[in-house]
Coordinates of C-alpha atoms and ligand atoms in Angstrom, one line a residue:
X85 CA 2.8 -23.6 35.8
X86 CA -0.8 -22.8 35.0
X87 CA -2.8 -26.0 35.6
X88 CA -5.7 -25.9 35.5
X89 CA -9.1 -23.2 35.7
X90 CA -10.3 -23.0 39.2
X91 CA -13.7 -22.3 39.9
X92 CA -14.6 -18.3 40.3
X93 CA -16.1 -19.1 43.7
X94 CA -13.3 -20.4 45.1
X95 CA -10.8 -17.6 44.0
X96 CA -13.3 -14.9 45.3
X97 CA -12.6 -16.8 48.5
X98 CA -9.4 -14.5 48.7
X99 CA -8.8 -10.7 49.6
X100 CA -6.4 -10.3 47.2
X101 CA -3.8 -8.0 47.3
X102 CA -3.6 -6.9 43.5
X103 CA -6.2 -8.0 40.4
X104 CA -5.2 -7.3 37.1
X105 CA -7.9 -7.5 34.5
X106 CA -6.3 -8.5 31.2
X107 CA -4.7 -11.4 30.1
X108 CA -2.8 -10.0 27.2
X109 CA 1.4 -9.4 27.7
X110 CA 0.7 -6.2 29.1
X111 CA -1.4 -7.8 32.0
X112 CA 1.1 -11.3 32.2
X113 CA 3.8 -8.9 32.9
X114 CA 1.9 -7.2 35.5
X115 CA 1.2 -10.7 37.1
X116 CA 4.3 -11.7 37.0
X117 CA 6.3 -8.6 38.8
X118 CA 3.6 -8.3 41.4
X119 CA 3.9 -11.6 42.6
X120 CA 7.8 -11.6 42.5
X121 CA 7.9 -9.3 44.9
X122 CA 5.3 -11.1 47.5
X123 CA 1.6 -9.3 46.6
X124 CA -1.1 -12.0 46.2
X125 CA -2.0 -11.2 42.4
X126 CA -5.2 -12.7 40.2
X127 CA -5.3 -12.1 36.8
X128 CA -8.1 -12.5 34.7
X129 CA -9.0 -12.9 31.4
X130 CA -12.6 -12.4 29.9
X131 CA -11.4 -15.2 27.4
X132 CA -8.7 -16.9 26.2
X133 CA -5.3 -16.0 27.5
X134 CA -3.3 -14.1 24.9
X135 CA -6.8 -13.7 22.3
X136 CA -6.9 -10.3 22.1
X137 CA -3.7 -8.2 20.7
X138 CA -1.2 -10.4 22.2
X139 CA -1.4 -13.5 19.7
X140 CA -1.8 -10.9 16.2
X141 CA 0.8 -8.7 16.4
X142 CA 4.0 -9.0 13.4
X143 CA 5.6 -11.1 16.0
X144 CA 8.8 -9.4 16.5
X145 CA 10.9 -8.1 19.5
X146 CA 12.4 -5.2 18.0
X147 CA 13.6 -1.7 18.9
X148 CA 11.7 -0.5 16.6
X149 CA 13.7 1.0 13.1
X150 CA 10.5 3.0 12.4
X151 CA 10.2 4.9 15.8
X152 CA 14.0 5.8 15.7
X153 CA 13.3 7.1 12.0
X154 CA 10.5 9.5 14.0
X155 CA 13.0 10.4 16.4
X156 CA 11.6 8.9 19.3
X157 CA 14.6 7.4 20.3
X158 CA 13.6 6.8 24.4
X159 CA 11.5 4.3 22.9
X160 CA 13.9 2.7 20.7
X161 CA 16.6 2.4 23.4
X162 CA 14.1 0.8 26.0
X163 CA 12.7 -1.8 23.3
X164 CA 16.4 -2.8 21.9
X165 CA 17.6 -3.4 25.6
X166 CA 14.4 -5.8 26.3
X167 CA 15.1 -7.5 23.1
X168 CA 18.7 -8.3 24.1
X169 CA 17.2 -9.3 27.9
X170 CA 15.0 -11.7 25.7
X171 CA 17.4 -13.0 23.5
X172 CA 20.0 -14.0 26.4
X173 CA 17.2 -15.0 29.1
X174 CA 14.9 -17.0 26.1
X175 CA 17.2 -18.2 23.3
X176 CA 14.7 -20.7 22.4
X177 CA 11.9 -18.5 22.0
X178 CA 13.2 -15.1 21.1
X179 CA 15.2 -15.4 17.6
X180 CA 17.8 -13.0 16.5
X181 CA 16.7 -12.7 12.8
X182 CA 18.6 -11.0 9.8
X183 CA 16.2 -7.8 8.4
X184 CA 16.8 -7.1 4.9
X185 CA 15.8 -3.3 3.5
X186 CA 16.4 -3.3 0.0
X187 CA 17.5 0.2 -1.5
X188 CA 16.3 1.3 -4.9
X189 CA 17.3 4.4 -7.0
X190 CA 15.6 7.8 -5.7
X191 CA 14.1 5.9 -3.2
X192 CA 13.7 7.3 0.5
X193 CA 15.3 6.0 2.7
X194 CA 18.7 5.4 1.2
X195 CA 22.0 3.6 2.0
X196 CA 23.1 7.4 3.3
X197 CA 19.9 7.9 6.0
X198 CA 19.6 3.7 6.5
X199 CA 23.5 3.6 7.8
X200 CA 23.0 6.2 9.9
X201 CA 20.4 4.9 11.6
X202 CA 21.3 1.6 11.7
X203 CA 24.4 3.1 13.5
X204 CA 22.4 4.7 16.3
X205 CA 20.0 1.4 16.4
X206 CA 22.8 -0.4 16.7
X207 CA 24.6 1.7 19.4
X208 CA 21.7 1.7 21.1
X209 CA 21.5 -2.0 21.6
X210 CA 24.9 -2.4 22.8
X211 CA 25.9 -4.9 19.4
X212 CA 27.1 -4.3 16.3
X213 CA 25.2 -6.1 13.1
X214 CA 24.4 -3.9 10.3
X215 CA 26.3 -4.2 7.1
X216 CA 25.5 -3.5 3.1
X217 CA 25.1 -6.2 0.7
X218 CA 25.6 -5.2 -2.6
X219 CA 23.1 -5.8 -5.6
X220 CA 24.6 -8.7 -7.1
X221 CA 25.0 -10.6 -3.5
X222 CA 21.3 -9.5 -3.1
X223 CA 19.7 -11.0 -6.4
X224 CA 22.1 -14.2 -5.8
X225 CA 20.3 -14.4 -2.2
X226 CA 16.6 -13.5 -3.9
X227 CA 16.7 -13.9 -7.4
X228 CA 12.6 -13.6 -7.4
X229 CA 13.0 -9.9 -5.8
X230 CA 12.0 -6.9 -8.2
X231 CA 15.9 -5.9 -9.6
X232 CA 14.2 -2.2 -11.2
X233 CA 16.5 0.2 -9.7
X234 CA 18.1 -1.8 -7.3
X235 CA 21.4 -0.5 -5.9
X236 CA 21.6 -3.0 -3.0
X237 CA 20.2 -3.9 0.5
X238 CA 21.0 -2.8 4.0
X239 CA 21.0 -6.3 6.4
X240 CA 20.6 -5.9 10.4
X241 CA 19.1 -8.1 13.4
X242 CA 15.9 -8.0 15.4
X243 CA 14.4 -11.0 16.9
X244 CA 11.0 -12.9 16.1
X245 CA 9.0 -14.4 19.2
X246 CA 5.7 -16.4 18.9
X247 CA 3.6 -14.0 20.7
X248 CA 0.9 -15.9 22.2
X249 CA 3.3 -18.0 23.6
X250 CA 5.4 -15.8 25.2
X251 CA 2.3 -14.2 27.0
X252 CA 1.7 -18.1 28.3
X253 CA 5.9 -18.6 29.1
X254 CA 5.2 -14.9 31.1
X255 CA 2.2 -16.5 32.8
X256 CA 3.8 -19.8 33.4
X257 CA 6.6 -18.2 35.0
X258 CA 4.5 -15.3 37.2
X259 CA 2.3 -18.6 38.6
X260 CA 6.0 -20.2 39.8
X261 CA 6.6 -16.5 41.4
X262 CA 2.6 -17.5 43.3
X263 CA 0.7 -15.2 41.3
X264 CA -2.6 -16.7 40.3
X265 CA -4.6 -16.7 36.9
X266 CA -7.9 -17.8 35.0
X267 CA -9.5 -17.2 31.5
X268 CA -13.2 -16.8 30.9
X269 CA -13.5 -14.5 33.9
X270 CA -14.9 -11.5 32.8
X271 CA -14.8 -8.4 35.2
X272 CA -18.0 -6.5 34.3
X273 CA -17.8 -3.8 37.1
X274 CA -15.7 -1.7 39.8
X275 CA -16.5 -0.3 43.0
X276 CA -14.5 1.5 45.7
X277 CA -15.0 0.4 49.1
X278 CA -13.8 1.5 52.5
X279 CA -10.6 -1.4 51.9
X280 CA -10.0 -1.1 48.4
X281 CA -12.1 -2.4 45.5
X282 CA -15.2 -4.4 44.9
X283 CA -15.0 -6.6 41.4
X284 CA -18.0 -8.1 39.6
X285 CA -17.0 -11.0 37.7
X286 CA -18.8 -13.7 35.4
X287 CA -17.5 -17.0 34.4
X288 CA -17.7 -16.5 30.9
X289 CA -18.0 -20.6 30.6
X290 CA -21.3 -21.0 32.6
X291 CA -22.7 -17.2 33.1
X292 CA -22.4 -17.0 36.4
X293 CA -21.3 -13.9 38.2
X294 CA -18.9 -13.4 41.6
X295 CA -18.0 -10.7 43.8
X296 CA -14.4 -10.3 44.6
X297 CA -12.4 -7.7 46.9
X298 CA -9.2 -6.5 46.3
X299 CA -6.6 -4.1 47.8
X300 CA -5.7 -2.7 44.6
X301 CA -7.0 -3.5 40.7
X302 CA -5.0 -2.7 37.7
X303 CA -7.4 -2.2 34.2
X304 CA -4.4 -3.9 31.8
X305 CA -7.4 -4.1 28.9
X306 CA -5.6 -2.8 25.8
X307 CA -7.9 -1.8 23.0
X308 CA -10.6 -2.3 25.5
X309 CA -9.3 -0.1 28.3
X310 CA -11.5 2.6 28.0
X311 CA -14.6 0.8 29.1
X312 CA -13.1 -0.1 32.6
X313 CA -10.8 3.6 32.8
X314 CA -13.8 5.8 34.6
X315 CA -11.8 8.7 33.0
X316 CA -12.5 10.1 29.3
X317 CA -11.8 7.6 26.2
X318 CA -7.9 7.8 25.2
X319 CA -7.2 4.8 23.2
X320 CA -7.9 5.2 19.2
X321 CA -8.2 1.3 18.3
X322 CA -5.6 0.8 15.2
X323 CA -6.4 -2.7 13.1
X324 CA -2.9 -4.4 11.2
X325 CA -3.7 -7.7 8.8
X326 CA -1.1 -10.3 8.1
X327 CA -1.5 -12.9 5.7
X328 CA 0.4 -15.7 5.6
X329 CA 1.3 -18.0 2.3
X330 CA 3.2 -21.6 1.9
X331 CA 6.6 -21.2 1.9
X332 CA 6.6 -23.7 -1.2
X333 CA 5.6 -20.5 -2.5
X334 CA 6.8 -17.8 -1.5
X335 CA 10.5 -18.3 -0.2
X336 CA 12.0 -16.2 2.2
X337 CA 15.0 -16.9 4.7
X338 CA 15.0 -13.4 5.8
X339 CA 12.8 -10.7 7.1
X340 CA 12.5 -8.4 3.8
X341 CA 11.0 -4.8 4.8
X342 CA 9.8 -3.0 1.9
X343 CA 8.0 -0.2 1.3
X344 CA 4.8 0.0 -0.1
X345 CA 3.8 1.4 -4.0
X346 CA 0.8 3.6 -2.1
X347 CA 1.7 5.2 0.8
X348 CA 5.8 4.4 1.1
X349 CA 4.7 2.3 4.5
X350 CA 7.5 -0.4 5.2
X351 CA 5.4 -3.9 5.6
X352 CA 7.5 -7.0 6.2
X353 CA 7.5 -10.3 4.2
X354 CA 9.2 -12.8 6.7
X355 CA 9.4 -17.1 7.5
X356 CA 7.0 -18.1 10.7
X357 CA 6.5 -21.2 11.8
X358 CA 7.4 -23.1 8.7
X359 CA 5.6 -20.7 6.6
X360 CA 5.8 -17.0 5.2
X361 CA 3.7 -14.0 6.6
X362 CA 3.7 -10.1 4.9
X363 CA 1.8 -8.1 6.7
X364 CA 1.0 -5.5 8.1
X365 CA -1.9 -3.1 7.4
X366 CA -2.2 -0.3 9.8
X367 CA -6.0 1.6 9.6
X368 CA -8.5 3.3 12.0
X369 CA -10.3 0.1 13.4
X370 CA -14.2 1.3 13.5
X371 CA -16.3 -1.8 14.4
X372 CA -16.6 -2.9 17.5
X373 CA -14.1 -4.1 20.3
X374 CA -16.0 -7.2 20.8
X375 CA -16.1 -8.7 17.9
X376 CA -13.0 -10.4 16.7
X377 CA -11.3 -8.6 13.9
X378 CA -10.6 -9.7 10.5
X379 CA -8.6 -9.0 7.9
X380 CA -10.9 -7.2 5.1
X381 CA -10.8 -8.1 1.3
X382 CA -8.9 -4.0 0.7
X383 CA -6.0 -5.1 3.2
X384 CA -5.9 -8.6 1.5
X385 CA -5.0 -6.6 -2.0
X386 CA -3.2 -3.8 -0.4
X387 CA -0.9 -7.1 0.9
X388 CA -0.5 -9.0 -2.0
X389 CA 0.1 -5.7 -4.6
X390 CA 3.5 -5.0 -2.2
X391 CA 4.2 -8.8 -2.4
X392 CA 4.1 -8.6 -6.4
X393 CA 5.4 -5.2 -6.9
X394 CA 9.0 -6.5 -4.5
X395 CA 8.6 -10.1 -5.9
X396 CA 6.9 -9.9 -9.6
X397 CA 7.6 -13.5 -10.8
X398 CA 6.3 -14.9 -7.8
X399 CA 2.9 -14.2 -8.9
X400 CA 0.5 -14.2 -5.5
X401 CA -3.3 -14.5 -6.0
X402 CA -5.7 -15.0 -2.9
X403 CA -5.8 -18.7 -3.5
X404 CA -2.4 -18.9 -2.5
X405 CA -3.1 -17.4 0.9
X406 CA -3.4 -20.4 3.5
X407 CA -4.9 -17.6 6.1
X408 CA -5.4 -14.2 7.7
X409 CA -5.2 -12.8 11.2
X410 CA -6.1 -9.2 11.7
X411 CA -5.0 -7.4 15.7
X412 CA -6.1 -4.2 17.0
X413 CA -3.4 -1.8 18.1
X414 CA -4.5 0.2 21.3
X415 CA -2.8 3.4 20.1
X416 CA -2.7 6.2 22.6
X417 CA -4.2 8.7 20.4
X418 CA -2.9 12.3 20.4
X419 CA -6.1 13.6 19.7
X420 CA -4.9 15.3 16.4
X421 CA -6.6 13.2 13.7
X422 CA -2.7 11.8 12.8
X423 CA -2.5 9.3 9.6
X424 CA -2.7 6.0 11.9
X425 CA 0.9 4.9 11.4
X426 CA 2.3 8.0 12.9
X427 CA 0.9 8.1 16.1
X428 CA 3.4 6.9 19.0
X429 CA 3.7 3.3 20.2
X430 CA 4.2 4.4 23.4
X431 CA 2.2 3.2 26.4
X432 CA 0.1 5.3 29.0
X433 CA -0.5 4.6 32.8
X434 CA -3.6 6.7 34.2
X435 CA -5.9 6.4 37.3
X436 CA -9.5 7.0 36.9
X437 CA -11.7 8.2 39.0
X438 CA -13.2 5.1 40.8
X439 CA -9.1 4.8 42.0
X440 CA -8.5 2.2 39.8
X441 CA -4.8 2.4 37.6
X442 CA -5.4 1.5 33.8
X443 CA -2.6 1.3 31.4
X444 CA -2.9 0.5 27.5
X445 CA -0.6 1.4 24.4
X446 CA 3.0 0.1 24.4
X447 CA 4.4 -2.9 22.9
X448 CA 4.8 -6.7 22.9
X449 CA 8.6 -6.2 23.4
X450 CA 8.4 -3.9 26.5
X451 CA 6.3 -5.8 28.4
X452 CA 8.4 -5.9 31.7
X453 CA 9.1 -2.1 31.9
X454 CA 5.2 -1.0 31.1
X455 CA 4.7 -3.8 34.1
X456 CA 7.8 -1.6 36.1
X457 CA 5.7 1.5 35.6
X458 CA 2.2 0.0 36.0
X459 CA 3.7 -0.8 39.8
X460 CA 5.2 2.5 40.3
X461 CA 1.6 4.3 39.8
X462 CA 0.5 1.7 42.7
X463 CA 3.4 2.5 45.3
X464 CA 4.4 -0.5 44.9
X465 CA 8.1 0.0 44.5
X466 CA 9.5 3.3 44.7
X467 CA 11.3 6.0 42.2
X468 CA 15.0 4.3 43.5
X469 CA 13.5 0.6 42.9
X470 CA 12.0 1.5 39.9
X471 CA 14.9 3.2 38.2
X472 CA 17.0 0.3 39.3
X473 CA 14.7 -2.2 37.4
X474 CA 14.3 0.5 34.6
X475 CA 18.6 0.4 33.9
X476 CA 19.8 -2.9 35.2
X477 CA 20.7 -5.0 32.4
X478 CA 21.9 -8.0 34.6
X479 CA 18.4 -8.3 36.3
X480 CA 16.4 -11.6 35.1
X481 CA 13.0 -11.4 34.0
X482 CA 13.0 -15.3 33.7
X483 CA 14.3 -17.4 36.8
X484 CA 12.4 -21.0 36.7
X485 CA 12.7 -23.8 33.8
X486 CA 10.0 -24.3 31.9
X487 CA 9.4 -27.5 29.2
X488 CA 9.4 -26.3 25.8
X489 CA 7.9 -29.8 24.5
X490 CA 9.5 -30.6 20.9
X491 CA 10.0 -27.1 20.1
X492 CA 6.6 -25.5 20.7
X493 CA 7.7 -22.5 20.9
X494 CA 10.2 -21.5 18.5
X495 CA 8.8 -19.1 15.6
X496 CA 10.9 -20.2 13.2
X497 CA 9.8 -24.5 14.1
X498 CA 8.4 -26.6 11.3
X499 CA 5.0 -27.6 10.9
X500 CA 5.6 -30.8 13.4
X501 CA 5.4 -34.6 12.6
X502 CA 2.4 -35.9 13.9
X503 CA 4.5 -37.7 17.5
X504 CA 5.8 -34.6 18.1
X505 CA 2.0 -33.1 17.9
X506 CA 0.5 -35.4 20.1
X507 CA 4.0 -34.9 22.7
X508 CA 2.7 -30.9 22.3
X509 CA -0.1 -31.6 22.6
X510 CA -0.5 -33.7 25.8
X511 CA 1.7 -31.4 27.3
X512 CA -0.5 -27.7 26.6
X513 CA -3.8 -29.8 28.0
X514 CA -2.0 -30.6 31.0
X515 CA -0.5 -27.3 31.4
X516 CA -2.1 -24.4 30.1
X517 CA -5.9 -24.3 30.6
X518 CA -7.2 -25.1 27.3
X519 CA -11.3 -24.6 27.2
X520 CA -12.2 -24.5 24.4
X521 CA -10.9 -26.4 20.8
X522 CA -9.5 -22.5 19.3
X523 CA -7.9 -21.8 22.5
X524 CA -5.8 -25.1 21.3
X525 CA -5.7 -24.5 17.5
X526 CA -5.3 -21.2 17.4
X527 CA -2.9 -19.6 20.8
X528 CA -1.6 -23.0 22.0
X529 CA -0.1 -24.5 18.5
X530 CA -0.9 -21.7 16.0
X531 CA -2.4 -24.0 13.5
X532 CA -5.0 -22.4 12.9
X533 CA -3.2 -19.7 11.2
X534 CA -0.1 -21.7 9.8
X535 CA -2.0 -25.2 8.0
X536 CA -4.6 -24.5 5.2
X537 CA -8.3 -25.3 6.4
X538 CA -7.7 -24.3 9.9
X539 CA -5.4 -27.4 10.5
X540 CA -8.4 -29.8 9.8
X541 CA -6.2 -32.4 8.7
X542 CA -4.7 -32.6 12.5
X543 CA -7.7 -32.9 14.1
X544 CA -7.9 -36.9 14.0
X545 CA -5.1 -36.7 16.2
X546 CA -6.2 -33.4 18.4
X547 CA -9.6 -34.8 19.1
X548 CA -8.5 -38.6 20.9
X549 CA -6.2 -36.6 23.1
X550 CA -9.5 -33.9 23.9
X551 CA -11.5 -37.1 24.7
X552 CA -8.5 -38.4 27.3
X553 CA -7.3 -35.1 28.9
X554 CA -10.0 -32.7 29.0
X555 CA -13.3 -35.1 29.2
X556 CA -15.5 -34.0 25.8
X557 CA -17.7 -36.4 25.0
X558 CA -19.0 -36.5 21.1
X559 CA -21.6 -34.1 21.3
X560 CA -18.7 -32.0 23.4
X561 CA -16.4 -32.6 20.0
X562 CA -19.1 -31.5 17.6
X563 CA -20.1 -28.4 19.6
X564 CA -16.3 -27.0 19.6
X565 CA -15.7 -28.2 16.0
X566 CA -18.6 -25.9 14.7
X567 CA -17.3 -23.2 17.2
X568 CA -13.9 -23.1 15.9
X569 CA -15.1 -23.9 11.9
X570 CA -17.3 -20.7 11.8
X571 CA -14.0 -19.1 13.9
X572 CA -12.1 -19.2 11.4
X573 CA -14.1 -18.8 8.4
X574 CA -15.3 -15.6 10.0
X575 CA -12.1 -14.1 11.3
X576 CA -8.9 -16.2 9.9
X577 CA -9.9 -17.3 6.0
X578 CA -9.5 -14.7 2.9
X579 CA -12.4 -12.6 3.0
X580 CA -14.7 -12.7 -0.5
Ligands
FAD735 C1 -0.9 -5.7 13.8 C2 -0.1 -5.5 15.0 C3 1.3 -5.8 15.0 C4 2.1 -5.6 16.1 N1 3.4 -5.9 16.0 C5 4.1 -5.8 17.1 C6 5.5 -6.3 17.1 O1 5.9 -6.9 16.1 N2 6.2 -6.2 18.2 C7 5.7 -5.6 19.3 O2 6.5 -5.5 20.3 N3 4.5 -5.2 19.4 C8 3.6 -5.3 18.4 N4 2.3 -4.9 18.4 C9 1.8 -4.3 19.6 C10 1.5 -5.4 20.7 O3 0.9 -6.5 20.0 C11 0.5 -4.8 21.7 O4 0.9 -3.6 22.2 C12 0.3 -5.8 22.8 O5 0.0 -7.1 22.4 C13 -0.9 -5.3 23.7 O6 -1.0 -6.2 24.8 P1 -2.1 -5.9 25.9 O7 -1.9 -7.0 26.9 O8 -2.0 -4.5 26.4 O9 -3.5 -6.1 25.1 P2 -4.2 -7.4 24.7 O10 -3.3 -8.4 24.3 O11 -5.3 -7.0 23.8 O12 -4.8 -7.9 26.1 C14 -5.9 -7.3 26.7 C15 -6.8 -8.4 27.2 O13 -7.8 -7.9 28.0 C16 -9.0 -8.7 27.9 N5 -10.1 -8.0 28.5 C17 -10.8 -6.9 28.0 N6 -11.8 -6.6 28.8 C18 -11.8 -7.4 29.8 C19 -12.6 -7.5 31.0 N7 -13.6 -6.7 31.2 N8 -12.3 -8.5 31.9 C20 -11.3 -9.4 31.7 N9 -10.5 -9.3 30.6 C21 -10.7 -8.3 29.7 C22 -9.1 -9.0 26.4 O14 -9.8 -10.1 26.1 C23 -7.6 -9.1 26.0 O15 -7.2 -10.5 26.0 C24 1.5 -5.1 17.3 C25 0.1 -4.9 17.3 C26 -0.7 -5.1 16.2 C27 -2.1 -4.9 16.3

């Protein structure tokens, strides 16, 4: 399990075999096969764990309909066979979910083109779970749903994860394997040496900065990789905005993709967490890197006109919206100028010229095999052991047993009752290195996102058990209470 934060000075005691810088999925995964097979592996994280990509994505282990539709159907075929991995090795975490794609009249794609890829998607996953439901089942089902045109729906499964904590479960389970990892370590420069690699790293907690050496470093940044990469920029940072709105109003059992009046763009209206979330945007994400994203006031009414187009009497305005959460896609860019939503998902291992391997791009779902390849470009395993790990469905990703206190983890759990809060609670502050009051509100227990007002009304029972476990004093309470308040006015409320 994680524990607790261990001072920098004492980690940099170490010659480690493997850093990864990261502590996204991408980098977790890394962690975690390194240190499965034996290499003494740090990871870490300039701040929270999960707080950059990882915890803003749709939330969905999926193959992937649209990237099949494009024909990339390598892709497709790696993502469904993770998701079934996921689904068998973390039932309680990875959902299988029903998908609904209504079909209108003259509308592209139809029941013709949407069978026949749903039969290849399908195929590809090994199951078999698509089916038509006609119009009249479909308005019985969603009477609120727009019936202009409507011929029917096509139904099929993908799963829904909580992301952030699946990034923690992959960290959990890559420190039982004797990997090692810490947030608010922030590696601010890499230098070859006659042995390997020379790190620069600052606790981003007190300010101070360590030297560390290491046998080999992997740069597992995401949208930041090109500042680490020593090679010329390849990442073109993509932003995507959910919102999410009380179930109470907006009732939906299912995961409804449907395509925008603007641009024809599928964006998904779908239950999380005891609430319901439509997102996503998908736009060139100018500012800068370091600053935490937010959704803007255009993707807030480019959201809510698809909501009231597909579901007219429902009626959304922004003061329905309990809050936003905008990610930045590290998109591979092809250099061409592409609309944003057509450039691959694929990922992209490279070394730079300093030695060092950086990989960024991919996806939430393919976490293990971008690890698989991240380990090839170090020699670490082979072409044979990597193919093997590549095609074997019967190999386990997830070997140890990890608490899952009063359903923590489940994306499709309730708002909890306040004993089952504190039991979570209690739990995460033992367990997962909480530092500061967002890393708890906002990664740990998502309420943040899922309770209007940033979850204020829970914090009468967060703070006694901050005081107890992690040793804040009042002033301590205040200071993180104003730090997570301007939080998520800043980044998480509806934007003016
Ligand atoms: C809107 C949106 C929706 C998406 N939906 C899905 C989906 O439904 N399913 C799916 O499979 N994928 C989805 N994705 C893609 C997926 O979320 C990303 O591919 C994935 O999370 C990237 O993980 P990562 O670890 O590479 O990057 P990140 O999660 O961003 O991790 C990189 C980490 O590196 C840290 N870091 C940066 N610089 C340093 C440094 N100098 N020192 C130490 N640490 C550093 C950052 O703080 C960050 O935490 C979506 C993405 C977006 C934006």
């Amino acid at each position: 399990m994680l524990g607790h934060r261990q001072a920098l000075n004492e980690l940099s005691q170490t010659d480690w075999d493997l850093v990864v810088i990261g502590g996204g999925i991408t980098g977790a995964g890394i962690l975690l096969e390194a240190s499965r097979l034996g290499k003494k592996t740090l990871l870490l994280e300039q701040q929270d764990f999960a707080w950059g990509t990882s915890s803003r994505s749709s939330k969905m282990v999926h193959g992937g309909l649209r990237y099949l539709a494009q024909g990339d159907v390598g892709l497709t075929k790696h993502s469904l066979h993770e998701r079934e991995r996921l689904l068998v090795e973390l039932p309680h975490m990875v959902v299988r979910f029903p998908y609904i794609f209504p079909i209108r009249q003259g509308s592209f794609p139809g029941r013709i083109a949407m069978t026949a890829v749903l039969t290849m998607y399908d195929k590809l996953a090994g199951v078999s779970d698509h089916r038509w439901i006609s119009r009249d089942k479909l308005l019985q089902q969603y009477p609120i749903l727009n019936d202009e045109g409507l011929k029917g729906a096509m139904r099929y499964t993908d799963a829904l994860v909580d992301d952030a904590r699946l990034v923690l479960r992959v960290l959990h389970e890559a420190v039982l394997e004797g990997g090692t990892a810490n947030n608010y370590s922030q590696v601010n420069a890499i230098k070859s040496t006659s042995e390997g690699f020379n790190l620069t790293v600052q606790d981003t907690l007190t300010g101070n900065s360590v030297e560390f050496n290491a046998k080999q470093v992997v740069n597992a940044t995401g949208a930041w990789a090109d500042i680490l990469s020593a090679t010329n920029a390849k990442v073109r940072p993509q932003r995507g905005s959910h919102i999410f709105i009380p179930a109470a109003k907006l009732p939906i059992h299912d995961c409804l993709t449907v395509m925008h009046p603007d641009d024809n763009r599928p964006v998904f209206i779908y239950p999380w967490k005891g609430q319901t979330c439509i997102g996503t945007t998908d736009l060139d994400h100018r500012e800068s890197v370091n600053v935490e994203p937010f959704c803007t006031s255009q993707e807030v009414d480019y959201l809510l006109k698809v909501a009231n187009k597909q579901l007219p009497s429902v009626s959304l305005t922004r003061a329905d919206i309990i809050s936003t959460m905008a990610g930045v896609r590290p998109i591979i860019g092809s250099g061409t100028g592409n609309d944003t939503s057509k450039e691959r998902r694929d990922h992209l291992v490279w070394t730079g010229s300093h030695g060092v391997v950086t990989v960024s791009g991919g996806k939430l779902t393919t976490f293990r095999l971008i690890a698989l390849d991240v380990l090839h470009a170090l020699s670490i395993i082979n072409d044979k052991q990597l193919k093997n790990a590549q095609s074997n469905r019967k190999l386990r990703c997830f070997n140890h047993h990890v608490e899952d206190p009063c359903d923590l983890s489940s994306p499709l759990a309730q708002v909890p009752s306040n004993d089952q809060l504190k039991t979570q609670v209690e739990w995460i502050l033992k367990n997962e290195m909480v530092q500061h009051l967002d890393d708890l509100m906002l990664r740990r227990i998502r309420a943040g996102n899922m309770m209007p007002n940033g979850g204020a009304e829970i914090l009468a029972v967060i703070k006694p058990l901050c005081v107890q476990y992690l040793g804040w004093d009042e002033s301590r309470w205040q200071q993180e209470l104003a730090r997570y308040q301007q939080m998520i006015a800043r980044s998480y409320s509806v934007p003016a």
